[in-house]
Coordinates of C-alpha atoms (C1' of nucleotides) in Angstrom, one line a residue:
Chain A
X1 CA 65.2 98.8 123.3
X2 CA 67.6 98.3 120.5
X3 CA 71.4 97.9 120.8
X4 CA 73.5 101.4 120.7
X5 CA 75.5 101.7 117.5
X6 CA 79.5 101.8 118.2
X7 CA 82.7 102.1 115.9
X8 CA 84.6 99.3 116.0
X9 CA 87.9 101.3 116.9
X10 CA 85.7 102.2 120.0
X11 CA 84.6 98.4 121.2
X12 CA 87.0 98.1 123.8
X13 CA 85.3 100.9 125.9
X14 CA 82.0 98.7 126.1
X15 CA 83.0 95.8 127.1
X16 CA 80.3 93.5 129.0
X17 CA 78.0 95.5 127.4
X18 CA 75.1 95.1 124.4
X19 CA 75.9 97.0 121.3
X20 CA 75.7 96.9 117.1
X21 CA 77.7 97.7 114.5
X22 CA 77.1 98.4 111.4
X23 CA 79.5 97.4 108.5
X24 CA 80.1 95.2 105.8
X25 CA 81.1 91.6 106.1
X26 CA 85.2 91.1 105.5
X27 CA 85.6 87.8 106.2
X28 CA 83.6 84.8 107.0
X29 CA 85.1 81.5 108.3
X30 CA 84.0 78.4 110.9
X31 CA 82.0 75.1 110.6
X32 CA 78.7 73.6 110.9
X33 CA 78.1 74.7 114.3
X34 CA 80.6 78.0 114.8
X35 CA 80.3 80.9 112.8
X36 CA 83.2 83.8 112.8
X37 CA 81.9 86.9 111.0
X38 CA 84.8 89.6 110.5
X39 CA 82.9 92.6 110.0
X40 CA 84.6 96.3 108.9
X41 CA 83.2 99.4 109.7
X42 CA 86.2 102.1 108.2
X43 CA 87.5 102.3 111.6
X44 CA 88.4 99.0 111.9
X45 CA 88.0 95.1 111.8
X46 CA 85.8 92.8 114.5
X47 CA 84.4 89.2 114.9
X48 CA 81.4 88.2 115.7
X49 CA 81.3 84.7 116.9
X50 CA 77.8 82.6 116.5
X51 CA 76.9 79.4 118.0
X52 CA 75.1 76.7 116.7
X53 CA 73.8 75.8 120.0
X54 CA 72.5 79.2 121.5
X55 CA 70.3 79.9 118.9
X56 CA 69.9 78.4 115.3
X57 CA 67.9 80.5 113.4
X58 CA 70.2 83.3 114.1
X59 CA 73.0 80.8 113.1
X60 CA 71.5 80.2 109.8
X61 CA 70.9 83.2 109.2
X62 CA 74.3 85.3 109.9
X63 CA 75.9 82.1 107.7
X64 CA 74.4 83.0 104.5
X65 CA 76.1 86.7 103.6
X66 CA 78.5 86.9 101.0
X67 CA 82.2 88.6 101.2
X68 CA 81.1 92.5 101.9
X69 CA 77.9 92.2 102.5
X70 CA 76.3 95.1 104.8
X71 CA 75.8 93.6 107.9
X72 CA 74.5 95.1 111.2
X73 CA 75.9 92.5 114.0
X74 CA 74.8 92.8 117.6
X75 CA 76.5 91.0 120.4
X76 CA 78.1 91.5 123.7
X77 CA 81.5 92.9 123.7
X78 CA 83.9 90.7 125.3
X79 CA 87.8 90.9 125.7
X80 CA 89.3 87.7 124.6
X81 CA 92.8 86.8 123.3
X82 CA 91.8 84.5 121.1
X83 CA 90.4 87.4 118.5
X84 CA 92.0 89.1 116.6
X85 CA 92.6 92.7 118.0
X86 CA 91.6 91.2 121.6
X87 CA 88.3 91.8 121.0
X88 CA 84.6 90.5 119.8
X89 CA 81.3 90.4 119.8
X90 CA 79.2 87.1 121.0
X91 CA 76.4 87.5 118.2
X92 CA 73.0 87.8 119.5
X93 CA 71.4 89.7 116.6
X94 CA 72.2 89.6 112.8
X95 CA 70.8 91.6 109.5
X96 CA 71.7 92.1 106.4
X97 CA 71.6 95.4 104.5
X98 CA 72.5 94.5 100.9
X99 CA 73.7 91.0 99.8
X100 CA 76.7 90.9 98.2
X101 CA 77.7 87.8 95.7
X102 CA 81.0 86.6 94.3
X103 CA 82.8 89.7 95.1
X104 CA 85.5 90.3 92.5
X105 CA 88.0 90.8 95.2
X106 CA 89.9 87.7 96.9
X107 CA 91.3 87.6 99.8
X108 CA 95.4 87.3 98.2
X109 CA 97.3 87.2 95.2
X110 CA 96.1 90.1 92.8
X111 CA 98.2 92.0 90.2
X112 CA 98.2 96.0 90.3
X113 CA 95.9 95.9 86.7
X114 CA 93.1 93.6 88.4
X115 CA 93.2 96.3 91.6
X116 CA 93.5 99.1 89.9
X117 CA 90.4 98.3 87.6
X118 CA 88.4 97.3 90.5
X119 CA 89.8 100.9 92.9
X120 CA 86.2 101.4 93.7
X121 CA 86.4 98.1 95.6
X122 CA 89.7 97.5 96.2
X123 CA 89.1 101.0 98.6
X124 CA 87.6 98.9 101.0
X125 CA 91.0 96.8 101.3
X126 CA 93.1 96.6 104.6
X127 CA 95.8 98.6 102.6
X128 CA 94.2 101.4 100.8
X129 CA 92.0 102.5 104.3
X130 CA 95.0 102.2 106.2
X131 CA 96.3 104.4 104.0
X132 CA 93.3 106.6 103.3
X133 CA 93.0 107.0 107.2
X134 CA 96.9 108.2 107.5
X135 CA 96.2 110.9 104.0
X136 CA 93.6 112.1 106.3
X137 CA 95.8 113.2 109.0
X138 CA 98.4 114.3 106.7
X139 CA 95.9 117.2 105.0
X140 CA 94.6 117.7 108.3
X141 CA 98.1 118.1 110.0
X142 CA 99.0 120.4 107.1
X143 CA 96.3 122.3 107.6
X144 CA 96.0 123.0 111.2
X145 CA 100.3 123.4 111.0
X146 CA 99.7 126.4 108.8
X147 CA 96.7 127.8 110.9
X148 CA 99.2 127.7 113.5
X149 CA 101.7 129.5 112.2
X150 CA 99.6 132.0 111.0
X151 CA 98.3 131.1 107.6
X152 CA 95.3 131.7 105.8
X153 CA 93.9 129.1 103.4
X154 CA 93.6 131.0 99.9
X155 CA 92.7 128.8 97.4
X156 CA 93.5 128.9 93.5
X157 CA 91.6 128.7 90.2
X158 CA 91.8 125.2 88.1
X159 CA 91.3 126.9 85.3
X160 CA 94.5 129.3 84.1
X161 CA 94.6 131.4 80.9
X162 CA 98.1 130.4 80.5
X163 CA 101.0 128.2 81.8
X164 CA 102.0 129.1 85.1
X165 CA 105.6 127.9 84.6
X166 CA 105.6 128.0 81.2
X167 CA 107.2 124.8 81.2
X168 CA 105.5 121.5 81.4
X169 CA 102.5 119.9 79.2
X170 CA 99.0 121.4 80.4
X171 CA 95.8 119.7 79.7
X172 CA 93.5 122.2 77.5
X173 CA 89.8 122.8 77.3
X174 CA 87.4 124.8 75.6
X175 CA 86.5 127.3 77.8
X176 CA 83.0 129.0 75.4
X177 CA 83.1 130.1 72.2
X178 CA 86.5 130.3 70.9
X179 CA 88.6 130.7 74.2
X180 CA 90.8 127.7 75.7
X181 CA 91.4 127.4 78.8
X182 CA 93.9 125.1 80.8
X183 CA 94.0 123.1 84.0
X184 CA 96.4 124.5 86.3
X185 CA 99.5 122.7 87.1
X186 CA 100.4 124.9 90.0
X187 CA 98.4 127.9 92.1
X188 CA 101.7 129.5 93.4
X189 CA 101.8 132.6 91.1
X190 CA 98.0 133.4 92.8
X191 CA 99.5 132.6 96.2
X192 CA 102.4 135.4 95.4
X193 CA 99.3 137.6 94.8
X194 CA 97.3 136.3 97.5
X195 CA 100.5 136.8 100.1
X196 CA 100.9 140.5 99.4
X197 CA 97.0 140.9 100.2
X198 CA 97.5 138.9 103.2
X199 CA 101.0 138.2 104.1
X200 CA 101.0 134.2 105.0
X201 CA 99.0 132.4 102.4
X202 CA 98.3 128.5 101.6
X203 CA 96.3 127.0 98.2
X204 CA 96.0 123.4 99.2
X205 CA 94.5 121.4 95.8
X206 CA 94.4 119.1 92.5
X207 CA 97.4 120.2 90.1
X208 CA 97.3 118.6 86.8
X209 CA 100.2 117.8 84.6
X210 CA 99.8 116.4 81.0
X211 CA 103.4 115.0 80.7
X212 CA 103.6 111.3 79.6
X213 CA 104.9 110.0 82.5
X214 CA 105.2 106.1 83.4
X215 CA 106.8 106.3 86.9
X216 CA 105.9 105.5 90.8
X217 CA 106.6 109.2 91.6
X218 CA 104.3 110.7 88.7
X219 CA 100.2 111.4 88.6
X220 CA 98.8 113.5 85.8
X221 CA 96.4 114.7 88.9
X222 CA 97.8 115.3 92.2
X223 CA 97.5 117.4 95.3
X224 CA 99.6 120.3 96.1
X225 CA 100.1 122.1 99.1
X226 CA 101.2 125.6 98.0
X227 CA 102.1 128.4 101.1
X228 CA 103.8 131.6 100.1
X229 CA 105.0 134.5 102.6
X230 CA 105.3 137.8 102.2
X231 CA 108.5 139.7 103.8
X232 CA 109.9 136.0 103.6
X233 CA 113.6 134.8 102.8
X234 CA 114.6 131.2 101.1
X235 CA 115.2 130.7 104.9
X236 CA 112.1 131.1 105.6
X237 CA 110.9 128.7 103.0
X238 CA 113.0 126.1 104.3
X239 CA 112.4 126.1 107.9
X240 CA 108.6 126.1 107.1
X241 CA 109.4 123.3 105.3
X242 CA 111.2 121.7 107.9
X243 CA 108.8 122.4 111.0
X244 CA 105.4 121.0 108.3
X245 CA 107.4 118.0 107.8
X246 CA 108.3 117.3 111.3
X247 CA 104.8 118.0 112.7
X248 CA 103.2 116.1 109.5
X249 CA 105.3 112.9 110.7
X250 CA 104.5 113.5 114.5
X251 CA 100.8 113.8 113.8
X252 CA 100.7 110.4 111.5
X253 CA 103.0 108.6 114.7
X254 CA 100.4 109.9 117.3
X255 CA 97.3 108.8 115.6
X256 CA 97.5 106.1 113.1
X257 CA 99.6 103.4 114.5
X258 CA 97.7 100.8 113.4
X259 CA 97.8 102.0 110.6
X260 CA 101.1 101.8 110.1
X261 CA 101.6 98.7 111.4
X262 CA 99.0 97.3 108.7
X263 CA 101.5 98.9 106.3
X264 CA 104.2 97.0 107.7
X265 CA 105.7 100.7 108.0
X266 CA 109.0 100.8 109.7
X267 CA 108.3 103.0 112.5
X268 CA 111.7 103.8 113.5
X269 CA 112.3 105.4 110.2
X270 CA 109.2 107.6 110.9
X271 CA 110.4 108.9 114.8
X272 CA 114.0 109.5 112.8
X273 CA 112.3 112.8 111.0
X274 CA 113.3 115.8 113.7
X275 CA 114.4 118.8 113.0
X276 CA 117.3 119.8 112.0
X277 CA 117.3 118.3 108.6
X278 CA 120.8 118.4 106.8
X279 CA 121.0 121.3 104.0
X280 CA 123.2 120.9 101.7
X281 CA 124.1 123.5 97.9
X282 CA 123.6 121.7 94.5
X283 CA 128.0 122.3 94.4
X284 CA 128.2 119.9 97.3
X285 CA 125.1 117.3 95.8
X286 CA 127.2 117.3 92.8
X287 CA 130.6 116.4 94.4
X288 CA 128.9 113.6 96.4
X289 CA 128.1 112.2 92.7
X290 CA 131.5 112.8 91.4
X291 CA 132.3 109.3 89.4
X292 CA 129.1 107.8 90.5
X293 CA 125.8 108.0 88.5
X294 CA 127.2 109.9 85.0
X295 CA 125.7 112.9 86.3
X296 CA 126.7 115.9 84.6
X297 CA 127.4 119.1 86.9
X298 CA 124.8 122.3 85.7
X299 CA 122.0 119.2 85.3
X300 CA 118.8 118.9 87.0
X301 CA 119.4 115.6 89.5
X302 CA 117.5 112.7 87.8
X303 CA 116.0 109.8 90.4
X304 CA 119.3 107.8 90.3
X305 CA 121.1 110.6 91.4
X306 CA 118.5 112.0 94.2
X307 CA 119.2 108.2 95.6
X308 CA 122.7 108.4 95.3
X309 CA 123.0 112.0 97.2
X310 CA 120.6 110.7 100.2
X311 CA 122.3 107.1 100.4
X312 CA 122.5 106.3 104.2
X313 CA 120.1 109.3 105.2
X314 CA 117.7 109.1 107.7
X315 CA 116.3 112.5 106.9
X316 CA 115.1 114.4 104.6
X317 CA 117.3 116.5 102.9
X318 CA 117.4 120.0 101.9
X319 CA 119.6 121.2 98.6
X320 CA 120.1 124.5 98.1
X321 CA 121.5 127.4 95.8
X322 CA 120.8 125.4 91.7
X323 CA 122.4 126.1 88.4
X324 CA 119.5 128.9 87.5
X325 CA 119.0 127.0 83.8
X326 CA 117.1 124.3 85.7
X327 CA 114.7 126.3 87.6
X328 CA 111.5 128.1 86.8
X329 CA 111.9 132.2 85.4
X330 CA 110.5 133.5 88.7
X331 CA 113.4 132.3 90.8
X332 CA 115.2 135.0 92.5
X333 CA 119.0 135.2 91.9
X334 CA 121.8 134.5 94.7
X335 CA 122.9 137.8 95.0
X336 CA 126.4 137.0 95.8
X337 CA 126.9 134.7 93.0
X338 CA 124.3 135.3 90.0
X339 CA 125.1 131.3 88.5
X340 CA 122.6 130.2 91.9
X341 CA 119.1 130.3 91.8
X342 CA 117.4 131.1 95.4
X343 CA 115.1 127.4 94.7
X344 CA 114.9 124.9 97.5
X345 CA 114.0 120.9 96.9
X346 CA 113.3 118.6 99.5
X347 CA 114.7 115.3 99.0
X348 CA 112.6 112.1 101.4
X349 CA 114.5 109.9 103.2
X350 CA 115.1 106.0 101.8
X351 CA 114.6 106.9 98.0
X352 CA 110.9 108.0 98.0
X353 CA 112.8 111.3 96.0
X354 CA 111.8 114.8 95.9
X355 CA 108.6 115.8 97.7
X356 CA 109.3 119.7 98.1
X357 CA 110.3 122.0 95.5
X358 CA 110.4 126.0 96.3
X359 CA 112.5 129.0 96.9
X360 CA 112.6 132.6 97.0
X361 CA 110.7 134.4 94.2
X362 CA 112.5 137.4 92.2
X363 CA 111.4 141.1 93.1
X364 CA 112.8 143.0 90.3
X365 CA 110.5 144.3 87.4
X366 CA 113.5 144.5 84.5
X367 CA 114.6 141.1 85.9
X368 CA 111.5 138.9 85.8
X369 CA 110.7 141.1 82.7
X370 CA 113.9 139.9 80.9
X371 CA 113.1 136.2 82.1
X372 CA 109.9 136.5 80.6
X373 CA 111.2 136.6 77.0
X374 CA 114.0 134.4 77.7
X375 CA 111.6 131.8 78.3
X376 CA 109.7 132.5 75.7
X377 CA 106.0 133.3 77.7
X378 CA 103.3 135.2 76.5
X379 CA 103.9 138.8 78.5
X380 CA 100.0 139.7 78.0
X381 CA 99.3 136.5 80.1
X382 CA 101.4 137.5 82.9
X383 CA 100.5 141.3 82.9
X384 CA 99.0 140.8 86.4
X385 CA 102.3 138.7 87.7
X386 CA 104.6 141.9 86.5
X387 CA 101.9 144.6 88.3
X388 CA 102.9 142.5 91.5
X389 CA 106.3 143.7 91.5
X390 CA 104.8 147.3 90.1
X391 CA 103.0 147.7 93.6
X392 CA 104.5 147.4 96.5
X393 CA 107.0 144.7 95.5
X394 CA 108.6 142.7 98.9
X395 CA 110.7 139.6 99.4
X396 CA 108.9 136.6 99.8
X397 CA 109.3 133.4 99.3
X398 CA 106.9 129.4 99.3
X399 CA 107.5 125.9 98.0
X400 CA 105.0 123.0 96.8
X401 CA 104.5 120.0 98.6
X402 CA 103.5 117.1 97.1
X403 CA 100.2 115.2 98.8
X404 CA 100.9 111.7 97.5
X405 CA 104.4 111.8 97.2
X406 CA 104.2 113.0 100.7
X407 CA 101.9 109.9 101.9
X408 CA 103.6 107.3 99.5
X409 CA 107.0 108.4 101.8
X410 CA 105.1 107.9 105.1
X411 CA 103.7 105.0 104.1
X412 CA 106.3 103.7 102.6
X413 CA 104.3 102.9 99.1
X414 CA 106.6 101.6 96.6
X415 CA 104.2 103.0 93.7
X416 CA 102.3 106.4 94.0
X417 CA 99.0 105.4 92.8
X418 CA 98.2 103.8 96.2
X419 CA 98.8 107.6 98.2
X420 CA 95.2 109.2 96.3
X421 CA 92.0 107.4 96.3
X422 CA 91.4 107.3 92.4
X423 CA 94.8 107.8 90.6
X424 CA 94.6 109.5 87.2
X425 CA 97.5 107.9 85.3
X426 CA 98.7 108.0 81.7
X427 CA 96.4 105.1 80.5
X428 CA 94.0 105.1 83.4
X429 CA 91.2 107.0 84.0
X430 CA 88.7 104.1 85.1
X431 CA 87.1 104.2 87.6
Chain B
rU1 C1' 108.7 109.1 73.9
rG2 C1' 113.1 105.5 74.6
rG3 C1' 115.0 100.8 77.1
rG4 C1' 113.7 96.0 79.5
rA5 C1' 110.1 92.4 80.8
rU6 C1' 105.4 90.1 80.5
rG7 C1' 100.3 88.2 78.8
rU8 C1' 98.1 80.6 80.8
rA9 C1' 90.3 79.5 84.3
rG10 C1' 86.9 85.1 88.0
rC11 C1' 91.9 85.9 90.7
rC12 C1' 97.3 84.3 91.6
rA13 C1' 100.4 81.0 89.2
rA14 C1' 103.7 76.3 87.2
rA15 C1' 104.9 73.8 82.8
rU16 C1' 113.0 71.2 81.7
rC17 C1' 115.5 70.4 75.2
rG18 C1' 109.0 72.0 71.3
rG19 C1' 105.9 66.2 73.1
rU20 C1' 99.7 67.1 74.1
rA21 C1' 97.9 72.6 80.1
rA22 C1' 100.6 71.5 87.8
rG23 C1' 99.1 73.8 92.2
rG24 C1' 96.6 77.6 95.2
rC25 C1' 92.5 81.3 96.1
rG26 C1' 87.4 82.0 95.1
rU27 C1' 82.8 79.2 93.7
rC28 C1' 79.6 74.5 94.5
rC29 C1' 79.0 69.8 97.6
rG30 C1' 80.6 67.2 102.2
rG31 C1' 83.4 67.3 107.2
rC32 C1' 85.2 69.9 111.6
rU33 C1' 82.9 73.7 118.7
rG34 C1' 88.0 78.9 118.7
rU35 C1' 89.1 80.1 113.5
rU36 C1' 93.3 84.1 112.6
rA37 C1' 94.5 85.2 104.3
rA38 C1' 91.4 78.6 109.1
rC39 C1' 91.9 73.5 107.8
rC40 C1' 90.5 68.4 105.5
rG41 C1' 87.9 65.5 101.3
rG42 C1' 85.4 66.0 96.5
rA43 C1' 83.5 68.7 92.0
rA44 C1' 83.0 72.3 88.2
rG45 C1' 85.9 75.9 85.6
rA46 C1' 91.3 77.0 79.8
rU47 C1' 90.2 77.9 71.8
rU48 C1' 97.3 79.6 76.8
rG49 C1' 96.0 88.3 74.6
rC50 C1' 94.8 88.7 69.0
rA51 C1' 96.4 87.6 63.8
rG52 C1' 99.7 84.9 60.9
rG53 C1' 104.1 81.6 60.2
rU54 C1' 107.8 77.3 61.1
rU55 C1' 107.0 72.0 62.6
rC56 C1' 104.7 65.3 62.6
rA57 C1' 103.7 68.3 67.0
rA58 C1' 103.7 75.2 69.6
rG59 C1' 101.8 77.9 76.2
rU60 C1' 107.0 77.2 74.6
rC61 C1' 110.3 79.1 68.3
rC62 C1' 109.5 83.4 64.4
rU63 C1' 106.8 88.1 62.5
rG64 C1' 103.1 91.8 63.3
rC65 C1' 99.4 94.1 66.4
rC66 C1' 97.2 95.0 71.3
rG67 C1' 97.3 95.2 76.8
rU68 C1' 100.0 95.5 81.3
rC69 C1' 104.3 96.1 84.4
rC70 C1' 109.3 98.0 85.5
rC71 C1' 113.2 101.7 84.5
rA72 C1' 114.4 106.7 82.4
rG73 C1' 113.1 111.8 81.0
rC74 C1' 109.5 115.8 82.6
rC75 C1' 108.3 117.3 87.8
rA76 C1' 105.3 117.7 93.3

RNA sequence: UGGGAUGUAGCCAAAUCGGUAAGGCGUCCGGCUGUUAACCGGAAGAUUGCAGGUUCAAGUCCUGCCGUCCCAGCCA
């Protein structure tokens, strides 16, 4: 009888007992007559320790696979302090899958070029599955959040007639014949639909902006989470926001410790995020900047300025009330002072920036009308947008959250390109 | 797109005032019975991004091109 197969991060429950695992072959050190095989299976990292003495075929054998080699190891589980993790198996049984020679990938000391071009195996990294593993808890704590509160999962097209915002660069395509067709850079003017069909709405998926952007907080493909309410106020918006966040964090604390500690993630920073989070208006974000960054009052907040404001914050931050210039047409008006837009960003804690941008959407026909040509947008294209406020027009409000920005914060990433398995940057597209 | 850096072996990286290419990882060979990115000894591996220029002499100085990184704008 052969050997049950266990995940590594499920060893310690089998201890004394005869088991395999099936992985690749991380790391391979010892001497002539001691053989420690560090094997990976995705869920985490074991030894295997072979002695010369107990049985040397199998010795000769398990010494001959190369860096990631796929390996099935079989051995007894045994508790021991002297392993790394406290545990390992005493091989008694070894077999290769596929060989695996001069791996591209050391073991230190590679520039972000050399990983990047090599993504595909640089995946299989400590770093990028710790990371992988704590996205996956992220989307998953979104999404069972939002069930929770009531949400149904509406998803968006990718391919829009038009620009939803009107405002950034949009990647085109032929769409037949003589039609083009964009990718869409947002799926919140469907949710608006898609909330007055079913009141609580989410589109959780890639956005794609074509802006030439070189920075740690930019991808031209991203994820965005995207919930829109019905009957919902820029309150609304903002403690949804708040309560996601919170239970995100929690989620990512509970279940990927390890994780984090392979990050070198300052926990504390992480059990700091409980609601309430500070809210602050744009007129009091300005006057914290007074004399500081150059930062000129009616201006969007640039990165220096968004560190500035949250300097010595261990929370996120909400700002409030904007200039309206600066936000998108469909912002609804403070109606007790028409200069505000109703618009909401969230700003991460220890400089990771904005990761939440929403707000209240305007109701009024003549109003988003007007907008409409003052931004210059093609009203054919957002016939369907204006019949929303023609039947059955209601208050409602959403923001967009963004994925990797979102893990690069919890994760503390200094660069973006390490919170989504294959970035799409300005001059990458490989692999 | 603008500003600033940078390009040396498969990877990381040093080289003073311009003086004739350190070291480490990995690979190969040898050693070690508990390693923790193991360690010790030895070997192979470099038209110093490309094209030109200055000089007795250029990795080093100059010009152009290309690549990459960082910062900014745009935003999630």
């Amino acid at each position: 009888m052969s050997a049950p197969f266990v995940s590594i991060r499920n060893l310690q429950n089998h201890e004394g007992k005869t088991v395999a695992v099936r992985g690749w072959l991380y790391n391979r050190r010892g001497s002539k007559k001691l053989h420690f095989l560090q094997v990976r299976d995705g869920t985490g990292i074991v030894q295997a320790v072979a002695v010369k003495g107990d049985d040397e075929e199998l010795f000769e054998r398990a010494g001959q696979s190369g860096q990631e080699a796929s390996v099935v190891v079989t051995g007894s589980v045994k508790l021991d302090e002297r392993a790394p993790g406290g545990v390992e198996l005493k091989l008694t049984d070894f077999a290769e899958v596929g060989a695996a020679h001069d791996y591209p990938l050391g073991k230190k000391d590679h520039g972000p070029d050399f990983l990047l071009s090599h993504r595909h195996l640089w995946l299989r990294s400590r770093r990028p599955t710790a990371t992988l593993r704590i996205r996956d808890t992220i989307i998953r704590a979104i999404r069972n959040h939002l069930y929770q509160e009531g949400f149904a999962n509406v998803d968006a097209p990718m391919f829009t007639p038009n620009a939803c915002e009107g405002t950034t660069t949009l990647f085109e395509v032929d769409y037949f014949d003589d039609t083009k067709a964009y990718l869409t850079q947002s799926g919140q003017l469907y949710m608006e639909a898609a909330a007055l069909a079913l009141g609580k709405v989410y589109c959780f998926g890639p956005a794609f902006r074509a802006e030439k952007s070189k920075t740690r907080k930019h991808l031209t493909e991203f994820w965005m989470l995207e919930p829109e309410m019905a009957y919902a106020s820029l309150e609304d918006a903002m403690t949804l926001a708040e309560s996601l966040l919170a239970a995100v964090v929690g989620r990512v604390l509970e279940e990927n410790r390890t994780d984090l500690e392979t990050l070198e993630r300052d926990v504390s920073k992480l059990e700091a995020i409980v609601p309430p989070f500070p809210r602050i208006r744009y007129e009091e974000a300005a006057a914290i900047l007074k004399d500081k960054t150059g930062f000129k009052f009616g201006d969007d907040f640039g990165a220096p300025d968004e560190a500035a404001i949250t300097e010595g914050l261990d929370k996120p931050l909400l700002i409030t009330h904007w200039p309206h210039e600066v936000k998108a047409f469909y912002m609804k008006r403070d109606p007790e002072d028409d200069r505000w837009a109703l618009g909401v960003d969230v700003i991460a804690p220890e400089g990771f920036g904005e990761i939440v941008g929403g707000g209240e959407r305007a109701t009024d026909l003549a109003f988003l009308d007007s907008q409409l040509k003052a931004h210059d947008l093609p009203e054919e294209d957002f016939r369907w947008y204006l019949d929303l406020r023609r039947y059955g027009s209601v208050p409602h409000a959403g923001f967009g959250l963004g994925l990797e920005r979102t893990v690069a914060w919890i994760c503390g990433l200094q660069h973006i390109r390490e919170a989504i398995p294959f970035p799409r940057l300005l001059h990458r597209i490989y692999p």
